[in-house]
XYZ file of C-alpha atoms in Angstrom:
733
model
C 74.215 115.642 54.383
C 75.203 114.592 50.899
C 72.260 115.090 48.567
C 68.917 116.754 48.427
C 65.788 114.733 47.994
C 65.822 115.632 44.306
C 68.991 113.838 43.462
C 70.486 110.465 43.850
C 72.880 109.456 46.665
C 76.477 109.687 45.729
C 77.871 106.164 44.830
C 80.115 105.130 47.546
C 81.256 101.767 46.654
C 84.718 102.960 45.253
C 85.193 105.480 47.835
C 87.842 104.888 50.521
C 88.800 106.946 53.482
C 91.670 109.299 52.749
C 92.601 109.968 56.383
C 92.477 108.303 59.654
C 89.634 108.718 62.016
C 92.017 110.078 64.811
C 93.361 112.809 62.425
C 89.870 114.471 62.075
C 88.690 114.028 65.748
C 89.100 116.711 68.295
C 86.444 115.618 70.881
C 88.833 116.082 73.894
C 89.300 119.610 73.149
C 85.610 120.305 74.176
C 86.448 120.039 77.819
C 89.329 122.432 77.509
C 87.775 125.141 75.531
C 86.453 128.184 77.199
C 82.688 127.391 77.823
C 79.784 129.912 77.958
C 77.484 129.580 81.075
C 74.260 127.714 80.819
C 71.015 129.594 79.791
C 68.472 127.405 81.571
C 65.705 129.847 80.856
C 66.299 129.532 76.963
C 66.710 125.768 77.507
C 63.406 125.464 79.176
C 61.701 127.567 76.568
C 63.122 125.224 74.053
C 61.702 122.234 75.904
C 58.245 123.806 76.114
C 58.455 124.475 72.396
C 59.270 120.768 71.757
C 56.346 119.750 73.964
C 54.187 122.016 71.678
C 55.425 120.207 68.697
C 53.634 116.971 70.060
C 50.335 118.017 68.573
C 51.559 117.872 64.913
C 53.895 115.199 63.695
C 57.327 113.606 64.162
C 58.715 115.661 61.323
C 57.490 118.813 63.273
C 59.452 117.494 66.473
C 62.572 116.908 64.374
C 62.346 120.252 62.649
C 61.729 122.083 65.867
C 64.651 120.229 67.413
C 66.993 121.197 64.399
C 65.892 124.795 64.645
C 66.305 124.733 68.322
C 69.793 123.460 68.243
C 70.809 126.084 65.742
C 69.330 128.779 67.901
C 70.809 127.773 71.234
C 74.452 126.839 69.848
C 74.380 129.607 67.324
C 75.788 127.199 64.584
C 75.455 127.704 61.019
C 73.615 124.425 60.296
C 72.002 121.877 62.523
C 69.855 118.604 61.808
C 69.345 114.964 62.548
C 70.531 111.849 60.802
C 68.419 108.747 61.555
C 68.684 105.059 60.702
C 65.786 103.740 58.812
C 64.548 100.707 57.100
C 61.455 102.030 55.419
C 62.876 105.432 54.629
C 60.759 107.358 56.940
C 60.722 105.591 60.381
C 63.732 105.604 62.704
C 64.850 101.986 63.402
C 68.154 100.709 65.022
C 68.479 97.945 62.351
C 68.420 100.387 59.461
C 70.956 100.103 56.820
C 70.963 103.865 55.820
C 70.796 107.212 57.316
C 68.249 109.761 56.215
C 67.890 113.382 57.274
C 64.347 114.332 58.106
C 65.247 117.900 59.279
C 67.985 120.365 58.601
C 68.106 123.985 59.635
C 70.451 126.701 58.464
C 72.864 126.785 55.448
C 72.609 122.933 54.654
C 68.737 122.980 54.487
C 68.781 122.184 50.703
C 70.138 118.920 51.553
C 67.300 117.746 53.575
C 65.903 114.227 52.669
C 69.340 112.914 51.510
C 71.089 109.969 53.038
C 74.124 107.742 53.162
C 74.843 104.056 54.174
C 75.058 103.199 57.786
C 78.750 101.820 57.715
C 80.355 104.789 55.893
C 80.371 108.181 57.503
C 80.798 110.378 60.527
C 77.281 109.372 61.828
C 78.273 105.631 61.777
C 81.380 106.430 63.636
C 79.335 107.975 66.441
C 76.938 105.065 66.637
C 79.948 102.628 66.598
C 81.643 104.494 69.505
C 78.186 105.385 71.212
C 79.415 108.760 72.231
C 79.635 112.407 71.304
C 82.304 113.119 68.577
C 83.741 116.455 67.404
C 85.024 116.430 63.772
C 87.059 119.023 61.901
C 87.078 119.037 58.177
C 85.678 115.589 57.921
C 85.755 115.664 54.177
C 89.426 114.725 54.419
C 88.231 111.251 55.499
C 84.925 110.952 53.647
C 85.700 112.035 50.045
C 81.929 112.194 49.170
C 81.500 115.135 51.324
C 84.120 117.315 49.347
C 81.575 118.640 46.726
C 78.998 119.625 49.449
C 78.910 123.437 49.999
C 79.453 125.299 52.180
C 82.262 123.073 53.560
C 82.220 122.227 57.381
C 84.914 123.688 59.469
C 83.660 121.627 62.696
C 80.750 119.230 63.020
C 79.475 118.229 66.674
C 77.513 114.882 66.523
C 75.590 113.578 69.620
C 73.863 110.153 69.721
C 70.052 110.185 69.435
C 68.166 107.361 71.296
C 64.721 105.817 70.938
C 63.650 103.336 73.632
C 67.183 103.275 74.934
C 68.935 102.349 71.498
C 70.891 104.782 69.362
C 69.103 105.143 66.118
C 70.970 108.177 64.717
C 72.737 111.536 65.567
C 71.737 115.105 66.172
C 74.365 117.547 64.865
C 75.477 121.100 64.570
C 77.889 122.479 61.926
C 80.155 125.553 61.935
C 80.979 126.509 58.275
C 83.605 129.053 59.416
C 85.935 129.646 62.456
C 83.853 132.492 63.758
C 83.317 130.390 66.829
C 83.975 126.836 68.052
C 81.794 124.396 69.834
C 82.358 123.965 73.624
C 81.308 121.615 76.408
C 78.003 123.637 76.890
C 76.895 122.867 73.317
C 77.526 119.144 73.943
C 75.406 119.293 77.075
C 72.607 121.339 75.573
C 72.458 119.067 72.346
C 72.388 115.856 74.634
C 69.748 117.460 76.861
C 67.588 118.558 73.919
C 68.109 115.155 72.218
C 66.709 113.295 75.308
C 63.747 115.513 75.525
C 63.081 115.208 71.828
C 63.544 111.487 72.050
C 60.880 111.294 74.882
C 58.631 113.625 72.820
C 58.991 111.311 69.719
C 58.198 108.179 71.868
C 55.332 110.084 73.338
C 53.912 110.878 70.039
C 54.275 107.298 68.946
C 52.318 106.152 72.226
C 49.802 108.807 71.380
C 49.304 107.715 67.877
C 48.805 104.209 68.995
C 46.271 105.568 71.467
C 44.472 107.320 68.664
C 44.295 104.036 66.632
C 42.784 102.177 69.676
C 40.343 105.064 70.631
C 39.389 105.421 66.879
C 37.844 101.993 67.017
C 35.500 103.357 69.629
C 32.735 105.906 68.909
C 33.895 108.508 71.535
C 37.549 108.527 70.503
C 37.417 111.468 67.937
C 35.779 113.924 70.375
C 38.371 113.047 73.015
C 41.206 113.470 70.646
C 39.925 116.875 69.451
C 39.530 117.998 73.006
C 43.100 116.914 73.877
C 44.410 118.774 70.810
C 43.181 122.219 71.926
C 45.477 124.525 73.753
C 48.830 124.009 75.364
C 47.372 122.540 78.564
C 45.686 119.845 76.416
C 48.925 119.079 74.647
C 50.770 118.588 77.882
C 48.061 116.561 79.229
C 48.445 114.153 76.362
C 52.188 113.758 77.276
C 51.100 113.235 80.852
C 48.871 110.371 79.844
C 51.548 108.769 77.719
C 53.318 107.567 80.856
C 56.799 107.877 79.282
C 57.936 109.712 82.387
C 56.063 110.949 85.412
C 54.255 114.119 84.785
C 52.521 116.431 87.157
C 50.320 119.430 86.831
C 50.653 121.582 89.835
C 50.014 125.056 91.494
C 52.398 127.179 93.310
C 50.242 126.807 96.358
C 51.031 123.197 96.607
C 48.259 121.394 94.961
C 48.621 118.626 92.465
C 45.758 119.051 89.759
C 46.793 116.318 87.519
C 49.265 113.441 87.217
C 49.862 110.400 85.057
C 50.099 106.741 86.048
C 53.913 106.736 86.045
C 53.944 109.470 88.742
C 51.062 107.746 90.767
C 53.021 104.494 90.844
C 56.062 106.340 92.143
C 54.408 107.650 95.014
C 51.825 104.687 95.447
C 48.678 106.789 95.214
C 45.761 106.363 92.786
C 43.410 108.496 90.933
C 40.940 108.478 93.807
C 43.555 110.073 96.125
C 44.342 112.570 93.564
C 40.713 113.494 92.886
C 40.105 113.912 96.716
C 42.951 116.372 97.072
C 44.880 114.219 99.474
C 47.926 114.232 97.083
C 49.713 117.689 97.528
C 53.334 118.204 96.628
C 54.011 120.164 99.828
C 52.608 117.324 101.787
C 54.530 114.502 100.150
C 57.871 116.304 100.412
C 60.024 115.451 103.411
C 60.719 118.373 105.735
C 64.450 118.470 104.898
C 63.452 119.199 101.269
C 61.097 122.197 101.870
C 64.031 124.651 101.606
C 65.017 123.260 98.208
C 61.300 123.459 97.063
C 61.070 127.079 98.212
C 64.127 127.953 96.002
C 62.431 126.262 93.098
C 59.275 128.226 93.739
C 61.108 131.488 93.769
C 63.055 130.540 90.523
C 59.500 129.772 89.037
C 58.150 133.182 89.988
C 61.182 135.049 88.649
C 61.823 133.115 85.406
C 58.744 130.885 84.935
C 61.008 127.769 84.839
C 63.132 125.949 87.441
C 66.330 124.119 86.867
C 66.113 120.372 87.228
C 67.152 119.173 90.771
C 67.054 115.992 92.892
C 64.756 115.480 95.916
C 62.628 112.830 97.567
C 58.955 112.187 97.874
C 57.151 110.298 100.487
C 55.188 107.394 99.356
C 51.806 106.375 100.678
C 53.450 103.821 102.907
C 55.915 106.269 104.406
C 58.866 105.143 102.397
C 60.816 107.438 100.282
C 61.558 107.646 96.555
C 64.315 109.688 94.949
C 63.463 111.611 92.019
C 64.636 114.205 89.388
C 62.276 117.125 89.095
C 62.058 119.876 86.486
C 59.302 122.092 85.022
C 57.735 125.483 84.019
C 54.650 127.503 84.421
C 52.009 127.579 81.709
C 51.383 131.381 81.589
C 53.585 134.309 82.486
C 51.208 135.573 85.001
C 49.816 132.300 86.222
C 50.373 129.904 89.149
C 49.750 126.722 87.169
C 52.521 124.594 85.836
C 53.732 121.165 84.600
C 56.669 119.155 85.901
C 58.373 115.951 84.685
C 59.497 113.460 87.456
C 62.031 110.717 87.007
C 62.204 107.887 89.287
C 66.023 107.589 90.462
C 65.422 104.535 92.534
C 67.426 102.225 90.304
C 70.150 104.791 89.657
C 70.545 105.275 93.475
C 70.635 101.416 94.061
C 73.279 101.165 91.438
C 75.193 104.137 93.044
C 75.021 102.279 96.445
C 76.193 98.993 95.029
C 79.025 100.795 93.413
C 79.950 102.307 96.698
C 79.661 99.024 98.413
C 81.926 97.362 95.664
C 84.456 100.064 95.968
C 84.431 99.736 99.738
C 84.891 95.904 99.450
C 87.613 96.468 96.916
C 89.381 98.931 99.192
C 89.193 96.705 102.112
C 90.470 93.741 100.024
C 93.316 95.847 98.925
C 93.987 96.827 102.578
C 93.913 93.276 103.877
C 96.005 91.885 100.879
C 98.443 94.815 101.041
C 97.596 95.342 97.336
C 97.467 98.897 95.722
C 96.517 99.777 92.151
C 97.184 102.631 89.719
C 96.774 103.751 86.249
C 99.193 105.668 83.926
C 98.070 107.496 80.710
C 101.064 107.357 78.345
C 100.126 110.412 76.284
C 99.537 112.808 79.157
C 101.673 111.173 82.112
C 98.613 111.308 84.267
C 98.928 108.916 87.253
C 96.048 107.860 89.435
C 96.691 105.985 92.716
C 94.433 103.986 95.068
C 94.348 104.655 98.727
C 96.202 101.331 99.647
C 99.148 102.367 97.303
C 99.489 105.559 99.255
C 99.837 103.549 102.393
C 102.342 101.144 100.888
C 104.556 103.998 99.739
C 103.927 105.766 103.166
C 102.803 109.036 101.411
C 100.112 111.453 102.524
C 96.890 110.275 100.891
C 95.620 112.613 98.126
C 98.952 114.137 97.364
C 99.220 114.411 93.485
C 101.552 111.617 92.329
C 104.481 112.573 90.119
C 107.445 110.644 88.675
C 109.655 112.511 91.030
C 107.596 111.727 94.099
C 107.615 107.925 93.336
C 111.535 107.964 92.478
C 112.120 109.323 96.219
C 110.987 105.972 97.259
C 112.330 103.385 94.802
C 115.525 101.626 95.797
C 118.413 103.424 93.965
C 119.668 99.957 92.588
C 116.274 99.173 91.113
C 114.134 100.537 88.156
C 110.661 101.945 89.197
C 107.541 100.374 87.842
C 106.734 103.543 85.811
C 110.263 103.554 84.201
C 109.844 99.845 83.433
C 106.458 100.707 81.809
C 108.162 103.317 79.665
C 110.761 100.814 78.595
C 108.158 98.257 77.575
C 106.070 100.961 75.868
C 109.078 102.340 73.981
C 110.374 98.765 72.971
C 107.080 97.266 71.933
C 104.554 99.011 69.745
C 101.023 99.207 71.323
C 102.394 97.958 74.733
C 102.143 94.499 76.497
C 101.398 92.964 79.930
C 104.255 92.328 82.128
C 105.349 91.662 85.702
C 107.961 93.463 87.656
C 109.671 93.127 91.001
C 111.421 95.932 92.762
C 112.319 97.417 96.146
C 111.283 100.478 98.094
C 113.747 102.211 100.361
C 111.671 103.887 103.184
C 112.676 107.003 105.032
C 113.758 104.832 108.057
C 116.037 103.064 105.775
C 113.825 99.744 105.991
C 113.330 97.880 102.791
C 110.013 96.844 101.119
C 109.637 94.246 98.435
C 107.088 94.922 95.628
C 105.590 92.711 93.039
C 103.598 94.490 90.194
C 101.554 93.130 87.290
C 100.776 95.743 84.636
C 98.213 95.462 81.840
C 98.127 97.657 78.628
C 94.668 98.895 77.503
C 93.186 101.675 75.458
C 90.877 104.307 77.016
C 87.633 105.438 75.211
C 89.683 107.993 73.130
C 92.010 105.224 71.945
C 94.901 106.315 74.083
C 97.244 103.815 75.557
C 96.881 103.416 79.230
C 98.439 100.916 81.786
C 96.508 99.560 84.700
C 98.832 98.066 87.420
C 98.251 96.068 90.539
C 101.086 96.429 92.991
C 101.450 94.023 96.030
C 103.607 94.519 99.197
C 105.242 91.087 99.496
C 107.756 92.083 102.256
C 106.255 89.666 104.714
C 106.145 86.835 102.358
C 109.722 87.526 101.303
C 110.987 87.588 104.850
C 109.095 84.293 105.567
C 110.680 82.666 102.642
C 114.112 83.889 103.707
C 113.461 82.310 107.130
C 112.216 79.141 105.597
C 115.257 78.964 103.334
C 117.510 79.490 106.390
C 115.654 76.806 108.351
C 115.865 74.542 105.474
C 119.682 75.034 105.124
C 120.123 74.383 108.794
C 118.048 71.174 108.516
C 120.106 70.123 105.398
C 123.372 70.647 107.254
C 122.122 68.534 110.182
C 121.190 65.794 107.758
C 124.367 66.023 105.933
C 126.450 65.678 109.123
C 124.390 62.686 110.214
C 124.848 61.001 106.851
C 128.689 61.545 107.063
C 128.795 60.163 110.445
C 127.466 56.833 108.958
C 130.596 56.843 106.623
C 132.987 57.212 109.439
C 134.863 53.789 108.651
C 134.950 54.725 104.932
C 136.305 58.176 105.534
C 139.097 56.754 107.964
C 140.049 54.314 105.177
C 140.262 56.923 102.634
C 142.742 58.852 104.922
C 144.648 55.831 106.356
C 145.758 54.580 103.003
C 147.576 57.763 101.805
C 148.847 58.577 105.295
C 150.315 55.131 105.669
C 151.969 55.515 102.260
C 153.419 58.873 103.394
C 155.056 57.299 106.472
C 156.375 54.337 104.486
C 157.807 56.634 101.807
C 159.353 58.960 104.202
C 161.199 55.948 106.024
C 162.463 54.714 102.606
C 163.669 58.138 101.662
C 165.655 58.489 104.863
C 167.495 55.049 104.266
C 168.266 55.878 100.727
C 169.806 59.184 101.774
C 171.735 57.351 104.605
C 173.305 54.912 102.183
C 176.917 55.236 101.182
C 176.998 56.537 98.507
C 173.480 58.211 99.127
C 170.725 56.968 96.601
C 169.634 60.427 95.464
C 167.618 59.361 92.424
C 165.772 56.737 94.436
C 165.140 59.228 97.396
C 163.941 61.774 94.623
C 161.287 59.200 93.410
C 160.253 58.145 96.933
C 159.604 62.026 97.767
C 157.408 62.187 94.642
C 155.373 59.233 95.871
C 155.185 61.001 99.171
C 153.725 64.235 97.615
C 151.136 62.195 95.679
C 149.749 60.411 98.779
C 149.785 63.787 100.562
C 147.724 65.282 97.720
C 145.292 62.268 97.974
C 144.797 62.899 101.717
C 144.355 66.575 100.946
C 141.581 65.942 98.459
C 139.755 63.718 100.816
C 139.759 66.377 103.449
C 138.815 69.176 100.996
C 135.709 67.070 99.995
C 134.869 66.355 103.669
C 135.233 69.920 104.607
C 132.858 71.142 101.748
C 130.290 68.548 102.844
C 130.629 69.342 106.600
C 130.659 73.057 105.985
C 127.713 75.328 107.111
C 127.534 78.011 104.564
C 124.966 79.938 102.429
C 123.773 78.316 99.151
C 126.088 79.020 96.297
C 124.643 78.728 92.735
C 127.160 77.500 90.168
C 127.376 75.414 87.115
C 127.481 71.711 88.085
C 128.427 68.586 86.181
C 126.308 65.814 87.847
C 128.810 63.168 86.489
C 131.710 64.767 88.194
C 129.601 65.283 91.388
C 128.564 61.630 91.314
C 132.091 60.380 90.910
C 133.312 62.364 93.822
C 130.507 60.831 96.077
C 131.398 57.401 94.763
C 135.059 57.882 95.690
C 134.113 59.036 99.154
C 131.751 56.107 99.943
C 133.309 53.285 97.845
C 135.059 51.695 100.815
C 131.821 51.625 102.880
C 129.985 50.012 99.991
C 132.835 47.463 99.362
C 132.588 46.617 103.096
C 128.884 45.978 102.809
C 129.414 43.745 99.761
C 127.795 46.244 97.332
C 128.639 45.993 93.670
C 128.633 49.561 92.289
C 128.191 50.143 88.522
C 128.101 53.859 87.267
C 126.217 54.360 83.983
C 127.064 58.061 83.257
C 125.630 59.767 80.086
C 128.322 61.314 77.724
C 125.954 64.155 76.589
C 124.653 65.038 80.027
C 123.962 68.837 80.151
C 125.236 71.077 82.953
C 122.817 72.342 85.556
C 122.741 75.362 87.720
C 122.754 74.714 91.542
C 124.653 74.234 94.814
C 127.173 71.551 94.237
C 127.359 70.553 97.989
C 123.655 70.227 98.410
C 123.258 68.058 95.071
C 126.135 65.789 96.314
C 124.352 65.560 99.758
C 121.274 64.233 97.854
C 123.456 61.726 95.851
C 125.123 60.512 98.896
C 121.907 59.993 100.718
C 120.256 58.074 97.862
C 123.447 55.857 97.828
C 123.522 54.931 101.476
C 119.777 54.372 101.500
C 120.358 51.880 98.622
C 123.095 50.146 100.446
C 120.924 49.880 103.569
C 118.081 48.498 101.559
C 120.333 45.559 100.417
C 121.894 44.899 103.885
C 119.640 41.850 104.483
C 119.934 40.383 100.908
C 121.944 37.138 100.840
C 120.230 35.363 98.012
C 121.413 37.520 95.056
C 124.328 39.941 94.319
C 123.873 43.443 96.065
C 124.032 45.499 92.791
C 123.799 49.176 92.882
C 123.557 51.260 89.744
C 124.037 55.106 89.518
C 122.833 56.346 86.131
C 122.710 59.699 84.600
C 120.737 60.482 81.398
C 119.676 63.470 79.276
C 115.814 64.082 78.849
C 114.984 67.071 76.709
C 116.011 70.250 78.571
C 116.768 68.436 81.982
C 119.315 66.234 83.554
C 118.371 63.157 85.402
C 120.215 60.967 88.031
C 118.841 57.651 89.245
C 120.282 55.460 92.097
C 118.812 51.885 91.633
C 119.100 48.978 93.985
C 117.941 45.321 94.337
C 116.973 45.471 97.959
C 113.818 44.811 99.907
C 111.777 47.270 97.782
C 108.840 49.587 98.788
C 105.376 49.003 99.620
C 103.236 50.564 96.850
C 101.084 52.517 99.171
C 104.190 53.877 101.032
C 106.079 55.473 98.085
C 104.951 59.179 98.830
C 105.145 58.590 102.638
C 108.925 58.059 102.283
C 109.474 61.723 101.684
C 107.355 62.920 104.728
C 109.406 64.417 107.534
C 110.375 61.993 110.323
C 108.881 58.955 108.414
C 111.457 56.094 108.399
C 111.517 52.361 107.805
C 114.887 52.037 109.557
C 115.284 50.951 113.098
C 117.653 53.829 113.991
C 116.815 56.386 111.472
C 115.344 59.840 112.039
C 113.399 60.096 108.780
C 114.664 63.394 107.563
C 117.084 62.340 104.695
C 114.694 61.781 101.927
C 112.509 64.955 103.215
C 115.631 67.263 103.068
C 116.567 65.767 99.686
C 113.331 66.427 98.082
C 113.425 70.044 99.610
C 116.870 70.518 98.107
C 115.758 69.367 94.491
C 112.566 71.369 94.634
C 114.737 74.481 95.551
C 116.592 73.762 92.322
C 113.150 73.844 90.349
C 113.383 69.969 90.021
C 111.666 66.858 91.014
C 112.532 63.766 93.253
C 110.570 60.563 93.063
C 110.649 56.845 93.745
C 109.533 53.836 91.542
C 109.432 50.089 92.047
C 111.612 47.881 89.874
C 110.115 45.115 87.683
C 112.176 42.700 89.844
C 113.367 43.303 93.370
C 114.385 46.687 94.773
C 113.508 50.189 93.957
C 114.880 53.241 92.121
C 115.118 56.842 93.313
C 115.472 59.547 90.606
C 115.739 63.314 90.458
C 115.822 65.731 87.449
C 116.634 69.484 87.327
C 116.703 71.837 84.457
C 119.636 72.293 82.459
C 121.671 75.476 82.746
C 120.952 78.176 80.153
C 123.265 77.883 77.133
C 124.782 81.274 77.724
C 125.885 80.405 81.250
C 127.319 77.056 80.172
C 129.420 78.725 77.178
C 130.596 81.717 79.323
C 131.783 79.277 82.104
C 133.853 77.184 79.586
C 132.652 73.890 81.194
C 131.951 70.804 79.265
C 130.564 67.330 80.243
C 133.235 64.923 81.442
C 133.564 61.558 79.732
C 131.946 59.076 82.144
C 133.788 55.954 83.139
C 132.039 52.574 82.245
C 132.409 51.251 85.875
C 134.037 51.461 89.252
């Protein structure tokens, strides 16, 4: 399209695109422009003309194709751009385009060429689809001096042996008319037939070479070259597609190997007259055949249509059939036949796949949809209609969706818009939201969205939406059951501390009684010892506060309430547990040593549940040392910082753990105690895991074992906003 054969190609090394590809494409407009009705008679005449060109040469085929495209589309210029390695033969690995045929105003440029990787033809092959350009010289500067300029150019891929080796194109040099979808269809149809003709010619040429080596070949070739029927017969024998010569009365007078293979007959069957198209057509297709015959009588051609043939073994083969009569007043004609078996199998496989997908979505309560950002077009799967409880097939709009989304939540589409607006080119993301159904029930949704580009480069989101209501309700029930079990375990553990609790309360209560008696005596003295009574009253208040603090801690541990998430200092939580259990530990001869880290980070969690875990580990450690008499019963409570987590360890020097039984300790109802129920450690691990942490046991190098748990530190923003800081840990207790 750049130079004539008499001039050199324009040097392109220094040329760079001056506009983006998207700015000169208007392919999508083809489907929206007014389109003229198909002219099948003219199209079939063009096909016959292409068949006639088989007798000459490839250049005749290409020239006929260019002229035919210009005639049917009424464009100003038409032609072909083909890749080549040797300058004359189409080849998919070619590095340049050459133009073997141009019809119309650009005919002087026939024979020119451009590199494969720079130009509109290369863009068509890269995208492997039809493209409609407007003023493409704005992107490709070397086209600026070419006259006349192109207003619009419609390019369609041209295939040989299933591979795109070039394009066929039509150009409008003015705005007198614009290309439409019918132009696209006709050019693609003619291109496919021309490709078959070109391949047929190549096969025929190969046949010529083979036959030329034999003495009888020249006479056969001359015979085949005479007349239209002979030309068609050469195409029949090429076996590119199934070809049949027929009569309107139902006879098949000739057929190639491709057709005979389709219907499982041979040449002997054909010669005997046993193969008639009326006989090998199933009864339900007779009406369709009759319409084709009437169409032939009226127009000498018939529009391609799908039907079935009966094979020799009684099975059926789906085919695409089209053809024409030889003469205007004759009953003999030729038809091409394409075997659609593979296509039908693929269609059935696709339908099965779609059915499996739909059933999988139904069983998994998973729906899917797509959203095109540019046009706001939304497409829903059947299951998503069911999830939203909407009538299947109703057009989906943003307003329709928003009648369903919980008013406190943001819909998935609105979230997509937020993501698309905040991040250029879009990103994948997950989203959870609720639906408020007409009966006021709540559904919980979990969606995963993926950003992609459609074939036109436009941003599109593909989303999968799962109804997780059943799972959510099951999790809530599980959490409630776990909370109930944790409360039972906490009450049982505190029951073991009865003596320690009584001691903690007895001391301040005894002090209150003693101080009250002393105060009365001081006030009864003559004169009254007011200052002494005042100081005694202060001690009474102090002991009352001590008793109140013990009762407050016990009330929290005994309480049965919903989980409360707050910032927790594990050092402070551990010290409160130590204060509550110290008397019991001392009674059992346990020497407790806290080793609490100064830089321990705060964590997010339920303070009471975490104290329950610490208390359970402390009492288990004390029990493990109950039979130890040959060494001090030492118990260490240690806290430490590890990266972005806080760890607490309770270590004893007791009887230890059997190596094979470490994990069994955390199984429900497994116990090594004579009177234990075996739920303490199981509940403790459940509590820690609900805090996104881990609880485990290890053997000491010496006697005893250590139980540790670690949980993530609280986000910095929460820790700062709460105003809490780590407490200086005491060195011992």
